Amino acid sequence: GALVKAAWASASTYRNSDHRGGANGGHIRFDEIRNWAVNDPEELGEVLSKLDEIRGDISMADAIVLGGAAAIEKAARDGGFEIDVPVTTGRGDALREQFDAESWEPLEPFADGFRNYLKTKASVKTEDMLIDRAHLLGLSIPEMTVLVGGMRALGAVSKHAKHGNSIGVLTERPGVLSNDFFTNLLHMGTVWDVVDESGDEEFVGKCRLKGEEKWRATRTDLVFGSNSQLRAVAEVYAENGHEEKFVKDFVAAWTKVMDADRFDLTYAKYRN
């Protein structure tokens, strides 16, 4: 989960509105970005330090993405699926003197639904901010959906979120790349009640028959069961027999985010 969060923190700064941010340059190494609350700075610092020790001749920017890919491959293997997560190397590391901290400040996310993070209560609904963030990353609704489900299953949620590091992780085997988030979210044996209406509302999922607490979730999680369009996509991934489809689609969407700022790859593709 920590490796996945580090790679996501690096790449998900990208905005297709102005083509700023992204994993290329390895800017996540600089304290001004590493210390964003959404990034869980202490954990991220430990991950970056370890990657720096073992990276050899590759750039830190590539090492961060490779670390996330390796973690996903292991998580998929633990779930019974052998899959390669494609990584195109060639990213460079920005120098400290090339880094303009002030210009990066607007890129700090107020909310990141993929990591179930919300800085503070806002007038805009958290699920709307998730859609906006997905749009900035150039993601379709199915891609957004599968990424959220996968990152929840991997336990890749922010520890600095108000609700702690287990909210929305609707699985009994965190760290395994599985479709458990969707199957448990949509399970008819669970009834959801609001328990905290301040900030990003917190909900508790209880057994419909016994009343025992099973899960905790936010609005960002439950929208995949309440919104008709998102639920339709979620049901596809929750369906029996679609476990492999879920893994493959997650890897494809993940790779798209990791390579979002690789304009050199786009140029090479069209040139050829």
PDB file of N, CA, C and O in Angstrom, residues 70-113:
ATOM      1  N   ALA A  70       5.640  -2.840  -9.012  1.00  0.00           N
ATOM      2  CA  ALA A  70       6.030  -4.088  -8.351  1.00  0.00           C
ATOM      3  C   ALA A  70       5.034  -4.464  -7.259  1.00  0.00           C
ATOM      4  O   ALA A  70       4.680  -5.635  -7.091  1.00  0.00           O
ATOM      5  N   ALA A  71       4.573  -3.461  -6.518  1.00  0.00           N
ATOM      6  CA  ALA A  71       3.601  -3.713  -5.447  1.00  0.00           C
ATOM      7  C   ALA A  71       2.288  -4.225  -6.017  1.00  0.00           C
ATOM      8  O   ALA A  71       1.670  -5.143  -5.461  1.00  0.00           O
ATOM      9  N   ILE A  72       1.844  -3.655  -7.129  1.00  0.00           N
ATOM     10  CA  ILE A  72       0.590  -4.083  -7.750  1.00  0.00           C
ATOM     11  C   ILE A  72       0.713  -5.505  -8.294  1.00  0.00           C
ATOM     12  O   ILE A  72      -0.215  -6.316  -8.154  1.00  0.00           O
ATOM     13  N   GLU A  73       1.856  -5.823  -8.896  1.00  0.00           N
ATOM     14  CA  GLU A  73       2.059  -7.177  -9.401  1.00  0.00           C
ATOM     15  C   GLU A  73       1.995  -8.200  -8.272  1.00  0.00           C
ATOM     16  O   GLU A  73       1.389  -9.273  -8.417  1.00  0.00           O
ATOM     17  N   LYS A  74       2.615  -7.874  -7.138  1.00  0.00           N
ATOM     18  CA  LYS A  74       2.563  -8.789  -5.994  1.00  0.00           C
ATOM     19  C   LYS A  74       1.143  -8.908  -5.444  1.00  0.00           C
ATOM     20  O   LYS A  74       0.672 -10.001  -5.101  1.00  0.00           O
ATOM     21  N   ALA A  75       0.433  -7.767  -5.364  1.00  0.00           N
ATOM     22  CA  ALA A  75      -0.933  -7.774  -4.855  1.00  0.00           C
ATOM     23  C   ALA A  75      -1.851  -8.594  -5.760  1.00  0.00           C
ATOM     24  O   ALA A  75      -2.749  -9.297  -5.276  1.00  0.00           O
ATOM     25  N   ALA A  76      -1.637  -8.508  -7.071  1.00  0.00           N
ATOM     26  CA  ALA A  76      -2.422  -9.307  -8.012  1.00  0.00           C
ATOM     27  C   ALA A  76      -2.077 -10.787  -7.868  1.00  0.00           C
ATOM     28  O   ALA A  76      -2.972 -11.649  -7.895  1.00  0.00           O
ATOM     29  N   ARG A  77      -0.798 -11.077  -7.719  1.00  0.00           N
ATOM     30  CA  ARG A  77      -0.365 -12.467  -7.547  1.00  0.00           C
ATOM     31  C   ARG A  77      -0.940 -13.068  -6.271  1.00  0.00           C
ATOM     32  O   ARG A  77      -1.349 -14.239  -6.239  1.00  0.00           O
ATOM     33  N   ASP A  78      -0.989 -12.278  -5.211  1.00  0.00           N
ATOM     34  CA  ASP A  78      -1.586 -12.747  -3.961  1.00  0.00           C
ATOM     35  C   ASP A  78      -3.077 -13.039  -4.129  1.00  0.00           C
ATOM     36  O   ASP A  78      -3.650 -13.826  -3.368  1.00  0.00           O
ATOM     37  N   GLY A  79      -3.692 -12.399  -5.116  1.00  0.00           N
ATOM     38  CA  GLY A  79      -5.100 -12.642  -5.402  1.00  0.00           C
ATOM     39  C   GLY A  79      -5.325 -13.733  -6.428  1.00  0.00           C
ATOM     40  O   GLY A  79      -6.464 -14.011  -6.801  1.00  0.00           O
ATOM     41  N   GLY A  80      -4.227 -14.339  -6.919  1.00  0.00           N
ATOM     42  CA  GLY A  80      -4.341 -15.456  -7.851  1.00  0.00           C
ATOM     43  C   GLY A  80      -4.199 -15.101  -9.310  1.00  0.00           C
ATOM     44  O   GLY A  80      -4.504 -15.923 -10.180  1.00  0.00           O
ATOM     45  N   PHE A  81      -3.692 -13.888  -9.607  1.00  0.00           N
ATOM     46  CA  PHE A  81      -3.566 -13.472 -11.000  1.00  0.00           C
ATOM     47  C   PHE A  81      -2.137 -13.032 -11.298  1.00  0.00           C
ATOM     48  O   PHE A  81      -1.593 -12.179 -10.598  1.00  0.00           O
ATOM     49  N   GLU A  82      -1.550 -13.613 -12.333  1.00  0.00           N
ATOM     50  CA  GLU A  82      -0.225 -13.210 -12.788  1.00  0.00           C
ATOM     51  C   GLU A  82      -0.396 -12.162 -13.877  1.00  0.00           C
ATOM     52  O   GLU A  82      -0.991 -12.435 -14.919  1.00  0.00           O
ATOM     53  N   ILE A  83       0.095 -10.976 -13.626  1.00  0.00           N
ATOM     54  CA  ILE A  83      -0.047  -9.898 -14.603  1.00  0.00           C
ATOM     55  C   ILE A  83       1.162  -8.987 -14.524  1.00  0.00           C
ATOM     56  O   ILE A  83       1.709  -8.759 -13.440  1.00  0.00           O
ATOM     57  N   ASP A  84       1.605  -8.517 -15.672  1.00  0.00           N
ATOM     58  CA  ASP A  84       2.704  -7.561 -15.735  1.00  0.00           C
ATOM     59  C   ASP A  84       2.140  -6.148 -15.774  1.00  0.00           C
ATOM     60  O   ASP A  84       1.219  -5.864 -16.553  1.00  0.00           O
ATOM     61  N   VAL A  85       2.682  -5.282 -14.946  1.00  0.00           N
ATOM     62  CA  VAL A  85       2.305  -3.876 -14.964  1.00  0.00           C
ATOM     63  C   VAL A  85       3.338  -3.141 -15.811  1.00  0.00           C
ATOM     64  O   VAL A  85       4.492  -3.018 -15.400  1.00  0.00           O
ATOM     65  N   PRO A  86       2.964  -2.684 -17.005  1.00  0.00           N
ATOM     66  CA  PRO A  86       3.953  -2.059 -17.893  1.00  0.00           C
ATOM     67  C   PRO A  86       4.488  -0.750 -17.337  1.00  0.00           C
ATOM     68  O   PRO A  86       3.733   0.070 -16.816  1.00  0.00           O
ATOM     69  N   VAL A  87       5.798  -0.591 -17.420  1.00  0.00           N
ATOM     70  CA  VAL A  87       6.450   0.645 -16.996  1.00  0.00           C
ATOM     71  C   VAL A  87       7.419   1.069 -18.085  1.00  0.00           C
ATOM     72  O   VAL A  87       8.302   0.303 -18.470  1.00  0.00           O
ATOM     73  N   THR A  88       7.242   2.268 -18.586  1.00  0.00           N
ATOM     74  CA  THR A  88       8.182   2.829 -19.551  1.00  0.00           C
ATOM     75  C   THR A  88       9.112   3.770 -18.805  1.00  0.00           C
ATOM     76  O   THR A  88       8.683   4.777 -18.261  1.00  0.00           O
ATOM     77  N   THR A  89      10.390   3.395 -18.755  1.00  0.00           N
ATOM     78  CA  THR A  89      11.365   4.220 -18.037  1.00  0.00           C
ATOM     79  C   THR A  89      11.810   5.385 -18.912  1.00  0.00           C
ATOM     80  O   THR A  89      11.362   5.547 -20.036  1.00  0.00           O
ATOM     81  N   GLY A  90      12.706   6.190 -18.390  1.00  0.00           N
ATOM     82  CA  GLY A  90      13.208   7.341 -19.140  1.00  0.00           C
ATOM     83  C   GLY A  90      12.858   8.671 -18.499  1.00  0.00           C
ATOM     84  O   GLY A  90      13.183   9.727 -19.036  1.00  0.00           O
ATOM     85  N   ARG A  91      12.217   8.610 -17.327  1.00  0.00           N
ATOM     86  CA  ARG A  91      11.929   9.857 -16.608  1.00  0.00           C
ATOM     87  C   ARG A  91      13.217  10.417 -16.024  1.00  0.00           C
ATOM     88  O   ARG A  91      14.133   9.673 -15.676  1.00  0.00           O
ATOM     89  N   GLY A  92      13.267  11.723 -15.895  1.00  0.00           N
ATOM     90  CA  GLY A  92      14.426  12.373 -15.290  1.00  0.00           C
ATOM     91  C   GLY A  92      14.080  12.940 -13.928  1.00  0.00           C
ATOM     92  O   GLY A  92      12.911  13.027 -13.546  1.00  0.00           O
ATOM     93  N   ASP A  93      15.099  13.319 -13.188  1.00  0.00           N
ATOM     94  CA  ASP A  93      14.911  13.941 -11.875  1.00  0.00           C
ATOM     95  C   ASP A  93      15.217  15.430 -11.969  1.00  0.00           C
ATOM     96  O   ASP A  93      16.307  15.826 -12.406  1.00  0.00           O
ATOM     97  N   ALA A  94      14.273  16.241 -11.568  1.00  0.00           N
ATOM     98  CA  ALA A  94      14.488  17.687 -11.554  1.00  0.00           C
ATOM     99  C   ALA A  94      15.506  18.054 -10.481  1.00  0.00           C
ATOM    100  O   ALA A  94      15.562  17.410  -9.423  1.00  0.00           O
ATOM    101  N   LEU A  95      16.313  19.054 -10.743  1.00  0.00           N
ATOM    102  CA  LEU A  95      17.259  19.549  -9.751  1.00  0.00           C
ATOM    103  C   LEU A  95      16.568  20.535  -8.825  1.00  0.00           C
ATOM    104  O   LEU A  95      15.566  21.162  -9.183  1.00  0.00           O
ATOM    105  N   ARG A  96      17.117  20.655  -7.627  1.00  0.00           N
ATOM    106  CA  ARG A  96      16.509  21.546  -6.650  1.00  0.00           C
ATOM    107  C   ARG A  96      16.407  22.976  -7.183  1.00  0.00           C
ATOM    108  O   ARG A  96      15.385  23.651  -6.994  1.00  0.00           O
ATOM    109  N   GLU A  97      17.423  23.432  -7.885  1.00  0.00           N
ATOM    110  CA  GLU A  97      17.408  24.804  -8.392  1.00  0.00           C
ATOM    111  C   GLU A  97      16.411  24.996  -9.535  1.00  0.00           C
ATOM    112  O   GLU A  97      16.095  26.125  -9.909  1.00  0.00           O
ATOM    113  N   GLN A  98      15.909  23.886 -10.076  1.00  0.00           N
ATOM    114  CA  GLN A  98      14.903  23.972 -11.132  1.00  0.00           C
ATOM    115  C   GLN A  98      13.477  23.967 -10.578  1.00  0.00           C
ATOM    116  O   GLN A  98      12.526  24.141 -11.323  1.00  0.00           O
ATOM    117  N   PHE A  99      13.361  23.777  -9.271  1.00  0.00           N
ATOM    118  CA  PHE A  99      12.048  23.598  -8.652  1.00  0.00           C
ATOM    119  C   PHE A  99      11.516  24.923  -8.121  1.00  0.00           C
ATOM    120  O   PHE A  99      12.162  25.582  -7.303  1.00  0.00           O
ATOM    121  N   ASP A 100      10.336  25.306  -8.595  1.00  0.00           N
ATOM    122  CA  ASP A 100       9.676  26.530  -8.149  1.00  0.00           C
ATOM    123  C   ASP A 100       8.526  26.135  -7.225  1.00  0.00           C
ATOM    124  O   ASP A 100       7.421  25.811  -7.674  1.00  0.00           O
ATOM    125  N   ALA A 101       8.788  26.130  -5.917  1.00  0.00           N
ATOM    126  CA  ALA A 101       7.810  25.645  -4.940  1.00  0.00           C
ATOM    127  C   ALA A 101       6.510  26.429  -5.001  1.00  0.00           C
ATOM    128  O   ALA A 101       5.417  25.861  -4.889  1.00  0.00           O
ATOM    129  N   GLU A 102       6.613  27.740  -5.193  1.00  0.00           N
ATOM    130  CA  GLU A 102       5.412  28.569  -5.189  1.00  0.00           C
ATOM    131  C   GLU A 102       4.461  28.200  -6.313  1.00  0.00           C
ATOM    132  O   GLU A 102       3.233  28.208  -6.137  1.00  0.00           O
ATOM    133  N   SER A 103       5.005  27.860  -7.458  1.00  0.00           N
ATOM    134  CA  SER A 103       4.154  27.528  -8.597  1.00  0.00           C
ATOM    135  C   SER A 103       3.477  26.165  -8.432  1.00  0.00           C
ATOM    136  O   SER A 103       2.501  25.861  -9.121  1.00  0.00           O
ATOM    137  N   TRP A 104       3.999  25.329  -7.507  1.00  0.00           N
ATOM    138  CA  TRP A 104       3.409  24.014  -7.274  1.00  0.00           C
ATOM    139  C   TRP A 104       2.297  24.051  -6.233  1.00  0.00           C
ATOM    140  O   TRP A 104       1.526  23.104  -6.108  1.00  0.00           O
ATOM    141  N   GLU A 105       2.212  25.128  -5.468  1.00  0.00           N
ATOM    142  CA  GLU A 105       1.221  25.204  -4.396  1.00  0.00           C
ATOM    143  C   GLU A 105      -0.205  24.956  -4.880  1.00  0.00           C
ATOM    144  O   GLU A 105      -0.983  24.245  -4.222  1.00  0.00           O
ATOM    145  N   PRO A 106      -0.610  25.523  -6.031  1.00  0.00           N
ATOM    146  CA  PRO A 106      -1.990  25.289  -6.489  1.00  0.00           C
ATOM    147  C   PRO A 106      -2.286  23.836  -6.838  1.00  0.00           C
ATOM    148  O   PRO A 106      -3.462  23.469  -6.984  1.00  0.00           O
ATOM    149  N   LEU A 107      -1.251  23.014  -6.989  1.00  0.00           N
ATOM    150  CA  LEU A 107      -1.473  21.622  -7.355  1.00  0.00           C
ATOM    151  C   LEU A 107      -1.796  20.743  -6.146  1.00  0.00           C
ATOM    152  O   LEU A 107      -2.199  19.584  -6.312  1.00  0.00           O
ATOM    153  N   GLU A 108      -1.622  21.280  -4.940  1.00  0.00           N
ATOM    154  CA  GLU A 108      -1.936  20.478  -3.753  1.00  0.00           C
ATOM    155  C   GLU A 108      -3.436  20.186  -3.723  1.00  0.00           C
ATOM    156  O   GLU A 108      -4.254  21.091  -3.770  1.00  0.00           O
ATOM    157  N   PRO A 109      -3.813  18.922  -3.640  1.00  0.00           N
ATOM    158  CA  PRO A 109      -5.238  18.584  -3.696  1.00  0.00           C
ATOM    159  C   PRO A 109      -5.982  18.936  -2.414  1.00  0.00           C
ATOM    160  O   PRO A 109      -5.521  18.622  -1.315  1.00  0.00           O
ATOM    161  N   PHE A 110      -7.107  19.613  -2.582  1.00  0.00           N
ATOM    162  CA  PHE A 110      -7.995  19.858  -1.446  1.00  0.00           C
ATOM    163  C   PHE A 110      -8.690  18.559  -1.054  1.00  0.00           C
ATOM    164  O   PHE A 110      -8.971  18.307   0.117  1.00  0.00           O
ATOM    165  N   ALA A 111      -8.947  17.753  -2.065  1.00  0.00           N
ATOM    166  CA  ALA A 111      -9.561  16.445  -1.846  1.00  0.00           C
ATOM    167  C   ALA A 111      -9.000  15.480  -2.878  1.00  0.00           C
ATOM    168  O   ALA A 111      -8.720  15.862  -4.007  1.00  0.00           O
ATOM    169  N   ASP A 112      -8.828  14.237  -2.463  1.00  0.00           N
ATOM    170  CA  ASP A 112      -8.418  13.179  -3.386  1.00  0.00           C
ATOM    171  C   ASP A 112      -9.243  11.945  -3.051  1.00  0.00           C
ATOM    172  O   ASP A 112      -8.911  11.174  -2.155  1.00  0.00           O
ATOM    173  N   GLY A 113     -10.334  11.769  -3.779  1.00  0.00           N
ATOM    174  CA  GLY A 113     -11.216  10.644  -3.513  1.00  0.00           C
ATOM    175  C   GLY A 113     -10.570   9.303  -3.755  1.00  0.00           C
ATOM    176  O   GLY A 113     -10.995   8.293  -3.190  1.00  0.00           O
TER     177      GLY A 113
END
